[in-house]
Each structure stands twice: as C-alpha cells, then as structure tokens.
Tab-separated table of C-alpha atoms in Angstrom:
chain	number	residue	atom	x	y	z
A	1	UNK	CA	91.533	-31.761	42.725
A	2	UNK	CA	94.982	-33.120	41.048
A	3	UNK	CA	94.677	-35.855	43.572
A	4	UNK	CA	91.178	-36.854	42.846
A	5	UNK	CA	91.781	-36.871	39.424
A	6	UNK	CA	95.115	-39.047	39.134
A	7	UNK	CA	92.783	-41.630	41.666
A	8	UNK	CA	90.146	-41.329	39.323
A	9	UNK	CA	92.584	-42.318	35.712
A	10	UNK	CA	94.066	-44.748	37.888
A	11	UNK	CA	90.479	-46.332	39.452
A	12	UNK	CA	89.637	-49.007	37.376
A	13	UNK	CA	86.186	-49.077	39.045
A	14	UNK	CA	83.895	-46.973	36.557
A	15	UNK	CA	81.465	-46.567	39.894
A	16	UNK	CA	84.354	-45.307	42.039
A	17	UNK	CA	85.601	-43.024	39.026
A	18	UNK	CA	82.412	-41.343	38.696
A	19	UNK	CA	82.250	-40.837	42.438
A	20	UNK	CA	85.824	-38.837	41.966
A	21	UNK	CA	84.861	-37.116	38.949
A	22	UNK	CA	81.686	-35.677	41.056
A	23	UNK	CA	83.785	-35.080	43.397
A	24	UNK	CA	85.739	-32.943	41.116
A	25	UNK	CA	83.220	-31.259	38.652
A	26	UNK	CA	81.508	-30.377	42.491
A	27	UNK	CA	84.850	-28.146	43.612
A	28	UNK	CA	85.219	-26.311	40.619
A	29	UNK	CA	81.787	-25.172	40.312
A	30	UNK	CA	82.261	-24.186	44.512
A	31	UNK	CA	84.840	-22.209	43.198
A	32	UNK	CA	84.201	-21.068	40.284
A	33	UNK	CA	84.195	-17.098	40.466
A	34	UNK	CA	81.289	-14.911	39.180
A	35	UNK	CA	81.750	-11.735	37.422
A	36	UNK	CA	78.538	-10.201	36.183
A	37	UNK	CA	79.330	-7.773	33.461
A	38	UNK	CA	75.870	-6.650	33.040
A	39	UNK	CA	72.349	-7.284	34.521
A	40	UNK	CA	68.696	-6.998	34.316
A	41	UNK	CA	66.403	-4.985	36.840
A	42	UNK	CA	64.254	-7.165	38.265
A	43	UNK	CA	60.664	-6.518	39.617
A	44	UNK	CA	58.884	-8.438	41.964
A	45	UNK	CA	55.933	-8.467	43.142
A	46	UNK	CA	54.386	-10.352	46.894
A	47	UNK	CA	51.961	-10.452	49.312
A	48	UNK	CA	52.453	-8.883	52.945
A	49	UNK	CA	51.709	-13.079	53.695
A	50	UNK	CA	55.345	-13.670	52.417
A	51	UNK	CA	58.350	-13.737	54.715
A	52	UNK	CA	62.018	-14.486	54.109
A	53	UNK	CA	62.215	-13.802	50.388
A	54	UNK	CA	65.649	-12.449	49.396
A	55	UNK	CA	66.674	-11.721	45.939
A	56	UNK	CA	70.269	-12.725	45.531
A	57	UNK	CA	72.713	-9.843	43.255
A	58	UNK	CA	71.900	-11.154	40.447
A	59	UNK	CA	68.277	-11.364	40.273
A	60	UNK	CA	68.153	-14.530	40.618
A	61	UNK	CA	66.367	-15.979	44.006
A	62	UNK	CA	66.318	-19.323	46.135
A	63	UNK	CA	62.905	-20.065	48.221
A	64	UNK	CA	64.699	-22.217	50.714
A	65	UNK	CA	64.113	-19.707	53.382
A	66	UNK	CA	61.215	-18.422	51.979
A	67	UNK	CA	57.619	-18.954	54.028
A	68	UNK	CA	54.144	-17.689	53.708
A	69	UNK	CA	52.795	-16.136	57.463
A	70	UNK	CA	50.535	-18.788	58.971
C-alpha cells in the first residue's frame, strides 16, 4: 500500500490517482480486522422452498448462494 500511495502523490493523472487510491481504500478494508464486542440474536424465519441460506457470525447474511427449490 506505501507503494500505491507514493505512485498515486506522484501521478499527476487525477484518473490514474483515483484508480490507486481504490486500489488502496480496497486493501485496507480486505484487511481490516473485525472484533465484535457484542451482538444481537437474530431470528429468522424461511420456507422448506429455500436452500443455501447461511447466516454469517454476525447476523448479518449474503444471498449470493442463496436459491429457492425449483
């Protein structure tokens, strides 16, 4: 990320400059660490229809995989 960011003070391309300060705002929230210090039971409620749902810790959930039975 040090590199991307002395290329992106020394860019003088404000296109180019954004694309390395993407690039760098995308790392650090890849790395960023997550420490929940307290949460909230979660209830759900679904059909028998619905396959592939997975909360994630959190509570939170992503539908990507997510699929109703044909």
């Amino acid at each position: 990320m040090e590199k991307w960011a002395e290329e992106a003070v020394a860019e003088e391309d404000p296109e180019k400059q954004n694309e390395l300060y993407a690039q760098i705002q995308q790392q650090v929230a890849d790395e960023a660490p997550i420490v929940p210090i307290a949460y909230q039971r979660a209830l759900y409620g679904m059909s028998r229809d619905v396959v592939g749902f997975e909360p994630y810790v959190l509570g939170t959930y992503g539908l990507k995989e997510t699929k109703l039975k044909h």
